[in-house]
CSV table of C-alpha atoms in Angstrom, one decimal:
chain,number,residue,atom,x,y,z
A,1,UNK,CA,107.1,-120.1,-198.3
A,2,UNK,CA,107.4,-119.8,-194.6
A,3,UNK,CA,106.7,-116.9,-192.6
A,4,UNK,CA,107.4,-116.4,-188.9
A,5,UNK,CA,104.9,-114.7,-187.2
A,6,UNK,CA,103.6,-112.5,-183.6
A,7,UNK,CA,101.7,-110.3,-182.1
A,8,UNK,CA,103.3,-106.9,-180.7
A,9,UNK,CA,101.9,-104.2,-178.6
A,10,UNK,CA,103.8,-101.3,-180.0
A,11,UNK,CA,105.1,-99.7,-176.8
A,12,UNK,CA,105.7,-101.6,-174.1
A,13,UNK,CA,106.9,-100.5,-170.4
A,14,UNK,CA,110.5,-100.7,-171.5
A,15,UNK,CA,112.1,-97.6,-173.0
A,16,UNK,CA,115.3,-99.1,-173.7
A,17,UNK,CA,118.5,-99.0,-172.5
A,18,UNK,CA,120.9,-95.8,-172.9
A,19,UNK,CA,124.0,-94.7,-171.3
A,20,UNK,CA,124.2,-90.8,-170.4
A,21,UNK,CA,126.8,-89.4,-168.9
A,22,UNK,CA,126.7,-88.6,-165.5
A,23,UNK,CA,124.0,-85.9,-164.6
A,24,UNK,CA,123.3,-85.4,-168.2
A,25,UNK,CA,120.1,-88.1,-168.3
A,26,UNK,CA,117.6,-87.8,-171.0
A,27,UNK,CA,114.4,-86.7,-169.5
A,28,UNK,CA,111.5,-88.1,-171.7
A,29,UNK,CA,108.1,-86.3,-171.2
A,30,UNK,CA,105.2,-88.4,-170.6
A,31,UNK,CA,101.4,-87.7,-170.3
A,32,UNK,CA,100.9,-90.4,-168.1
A,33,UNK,CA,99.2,-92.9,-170.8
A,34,UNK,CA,100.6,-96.1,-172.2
A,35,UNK,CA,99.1,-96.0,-175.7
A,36,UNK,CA,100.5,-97.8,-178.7
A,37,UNK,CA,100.1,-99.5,-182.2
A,38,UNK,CA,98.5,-103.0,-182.2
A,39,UNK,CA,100.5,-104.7,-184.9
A,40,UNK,CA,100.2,-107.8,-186.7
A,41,UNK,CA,102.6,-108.8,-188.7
A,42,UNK,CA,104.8,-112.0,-190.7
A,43,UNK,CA,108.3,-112.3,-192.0
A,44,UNK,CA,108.5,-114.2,-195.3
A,45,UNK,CA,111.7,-116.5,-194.3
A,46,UNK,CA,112.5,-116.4,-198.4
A,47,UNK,CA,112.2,-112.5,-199.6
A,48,UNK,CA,112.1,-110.3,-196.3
A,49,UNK,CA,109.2,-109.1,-197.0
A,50,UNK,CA,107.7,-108.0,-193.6
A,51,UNK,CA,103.2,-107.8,-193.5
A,52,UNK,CA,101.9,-106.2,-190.7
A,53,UNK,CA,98.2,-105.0,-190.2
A,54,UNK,CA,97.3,-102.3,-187.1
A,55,UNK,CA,94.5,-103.5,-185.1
A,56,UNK,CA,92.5,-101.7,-182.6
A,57,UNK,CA,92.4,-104.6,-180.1
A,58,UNK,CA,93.6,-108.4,-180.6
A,59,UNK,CA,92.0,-111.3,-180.0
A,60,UNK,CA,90.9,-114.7,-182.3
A,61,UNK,CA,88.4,-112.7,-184.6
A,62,UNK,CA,91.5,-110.2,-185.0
A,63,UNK,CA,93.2,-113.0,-185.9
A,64,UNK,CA,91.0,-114.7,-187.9
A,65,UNK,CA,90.6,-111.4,-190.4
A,66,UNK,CA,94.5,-111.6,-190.4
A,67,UNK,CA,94.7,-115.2,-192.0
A,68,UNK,CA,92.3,-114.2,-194.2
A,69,UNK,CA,94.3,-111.2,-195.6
A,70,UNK,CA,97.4,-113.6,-195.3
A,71,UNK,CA,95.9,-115.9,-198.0
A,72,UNK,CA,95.0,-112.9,-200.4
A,73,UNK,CA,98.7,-111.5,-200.0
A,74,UNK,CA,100.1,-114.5,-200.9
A,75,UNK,CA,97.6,-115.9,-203.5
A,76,UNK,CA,99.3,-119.2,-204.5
A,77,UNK,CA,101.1,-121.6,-203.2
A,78,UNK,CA,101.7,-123.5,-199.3
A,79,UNK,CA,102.3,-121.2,-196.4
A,80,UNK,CA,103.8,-122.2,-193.4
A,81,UNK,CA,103.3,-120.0,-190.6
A,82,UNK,CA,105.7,-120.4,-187.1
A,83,UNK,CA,103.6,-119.1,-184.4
A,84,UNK,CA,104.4,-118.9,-180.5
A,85,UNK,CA,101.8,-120.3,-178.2
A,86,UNK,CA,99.1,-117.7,-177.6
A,87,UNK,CA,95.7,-118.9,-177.0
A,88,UNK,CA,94.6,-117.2,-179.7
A,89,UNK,CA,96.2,-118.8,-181.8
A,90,UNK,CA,94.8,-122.2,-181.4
A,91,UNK,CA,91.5,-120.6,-180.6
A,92,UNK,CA,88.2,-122.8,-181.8
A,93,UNK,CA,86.6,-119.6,-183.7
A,94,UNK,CA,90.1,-120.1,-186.2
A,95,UNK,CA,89.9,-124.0,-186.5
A,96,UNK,CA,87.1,-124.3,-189.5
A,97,UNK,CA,88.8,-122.0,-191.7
A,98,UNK,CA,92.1,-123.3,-190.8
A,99,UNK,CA,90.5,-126.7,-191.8
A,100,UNK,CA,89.1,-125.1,-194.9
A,101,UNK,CA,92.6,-123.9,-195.7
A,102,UNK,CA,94.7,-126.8,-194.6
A,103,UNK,CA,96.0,-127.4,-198.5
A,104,UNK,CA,97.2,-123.8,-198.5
A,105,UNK,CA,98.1,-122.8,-194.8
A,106,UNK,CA,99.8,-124.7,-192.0
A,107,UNK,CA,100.3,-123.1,-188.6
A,108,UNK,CA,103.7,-124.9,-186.3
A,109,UNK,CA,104.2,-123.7,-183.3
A,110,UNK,CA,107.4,-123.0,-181.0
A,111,UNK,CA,108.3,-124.7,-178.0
A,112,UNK,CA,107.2,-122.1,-175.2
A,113,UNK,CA,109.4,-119.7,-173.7
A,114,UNK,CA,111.1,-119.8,-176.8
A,115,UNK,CA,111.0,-116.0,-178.4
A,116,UNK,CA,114.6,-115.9,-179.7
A,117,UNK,CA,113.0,-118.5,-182.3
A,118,UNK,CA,110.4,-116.4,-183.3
A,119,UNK,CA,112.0,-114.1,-186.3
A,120,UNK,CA,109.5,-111.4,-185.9
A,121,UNK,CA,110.8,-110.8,-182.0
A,122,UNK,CA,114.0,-109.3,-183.9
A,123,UNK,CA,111.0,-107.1,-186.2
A,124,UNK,CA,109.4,-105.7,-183.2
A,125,UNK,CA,113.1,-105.5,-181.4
A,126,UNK,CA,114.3,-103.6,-184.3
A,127,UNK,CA,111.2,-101.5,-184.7
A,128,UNK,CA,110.7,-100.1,-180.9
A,129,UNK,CA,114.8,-99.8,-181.5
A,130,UNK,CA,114.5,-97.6,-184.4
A,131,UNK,CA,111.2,-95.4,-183.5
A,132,UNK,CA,110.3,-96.2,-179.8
A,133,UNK,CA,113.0,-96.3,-177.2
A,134,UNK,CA,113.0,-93.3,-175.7
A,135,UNK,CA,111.3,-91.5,-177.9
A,136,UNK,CA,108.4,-89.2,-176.7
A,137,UNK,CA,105.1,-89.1,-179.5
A,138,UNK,CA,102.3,-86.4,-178.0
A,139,UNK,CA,99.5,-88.8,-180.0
A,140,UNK,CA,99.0,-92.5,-180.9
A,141,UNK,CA,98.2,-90.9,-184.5
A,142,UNK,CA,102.6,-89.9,-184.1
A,143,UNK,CA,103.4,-93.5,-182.9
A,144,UNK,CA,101.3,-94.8,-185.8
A,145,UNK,CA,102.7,-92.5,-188.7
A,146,UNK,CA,106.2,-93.7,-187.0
A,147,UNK,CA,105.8,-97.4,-187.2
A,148,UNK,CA,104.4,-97.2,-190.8
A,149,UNK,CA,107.4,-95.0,-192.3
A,150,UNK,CA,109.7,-97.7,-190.2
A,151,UNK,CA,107.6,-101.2,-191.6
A,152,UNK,CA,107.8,-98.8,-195.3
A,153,UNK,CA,111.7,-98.2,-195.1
A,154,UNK,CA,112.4,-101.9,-194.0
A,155,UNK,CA,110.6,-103.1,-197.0
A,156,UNK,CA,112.6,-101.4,-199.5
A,157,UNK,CA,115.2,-103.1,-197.8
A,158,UNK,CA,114.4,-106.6,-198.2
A,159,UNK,CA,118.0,-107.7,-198.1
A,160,UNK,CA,119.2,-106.4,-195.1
A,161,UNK,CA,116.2,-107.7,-193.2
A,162,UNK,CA,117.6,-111.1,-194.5
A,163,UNK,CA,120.8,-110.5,-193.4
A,164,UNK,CA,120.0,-109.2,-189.8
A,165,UNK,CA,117.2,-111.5,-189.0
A,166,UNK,CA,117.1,-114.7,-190.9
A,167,UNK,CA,119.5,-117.3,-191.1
A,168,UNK,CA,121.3,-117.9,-194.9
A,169,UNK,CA,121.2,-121.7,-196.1
């Protein structure tokens, strides 16, 4: 099994891009706070299933906690886990249960500067796509119910997510 996997903050500075005709732009309100969904999340390369977790802040114990849940998700069998290059990722607080793990779970690791590689950049492209760009939520409790009805709908569709963002062999 190999899953791809990434970090996202949920809304970033970017609201997308949008023609409007001229005079006719789309004014989106804003309370002047960035606020977003922390998300954590993998692509298994083989069914589409997409696992994401919502974490309040992320760092290598965040991480950590995620690998752990990763091995009870998938119970048997070798994972193989295609990571970009964050430090957290090869943080020292992860490396004895990665050694612990090592018959079970392999991180590899992209070249950096090398999203497009990364399958779960077209998740969270798809995802801020589909519920954020310019899209106006009063709470971070809207943005959250949002994201979890989009990551809910995707995963009934497990072929499609094939189709748009992995590559048939």
């Amino acid at each position: 099994m190999v899953l791809e996997g990434k970090t996202r903050k949920e809304a970033d500075d970017d609201s997308g891009r949008t023609w409007f005709l001229r005079g006719k732009q789309r004014i989106i309100p804003t309370f002047g706070q960035h606020k977003g969904v922390k998300l954590i999340g993998t692509l298994d390369y083989e069914t589409g299933e997409i696992f994401c977790i919502e974490e309040e802040q992320y760092d290598a114990k965040t991480f950590l906690h995620f690998l752990q849940k990763l091995l009870t998700v998938y119970p048997t069998g070798k994972i193989v886990m295609v990571l970009d290059n964050a430090r957290i990722h090869h943080a020292k607080l992860i490396q004895p249960f990665l050694d612990e793990h090592r018959n079970r779970l392999e991180l590899v690791f992209l070249p950096p500067y090398s999203p497009q590689l990364n399958l779960m950049e077209g998740v969270w492209k798809w995802l801020k796509a589909a519920v954020i760009h310019n899209v106006f939520f009063g709470s971070a409790r809207k943005i959250k119910l949002a994201v979890r009805t989009f990551l809910k709908d995707v995963d009934q569709r497990r072929a499609e997510v094939i189709d748009r963002l992995c590559v048939r062999l």
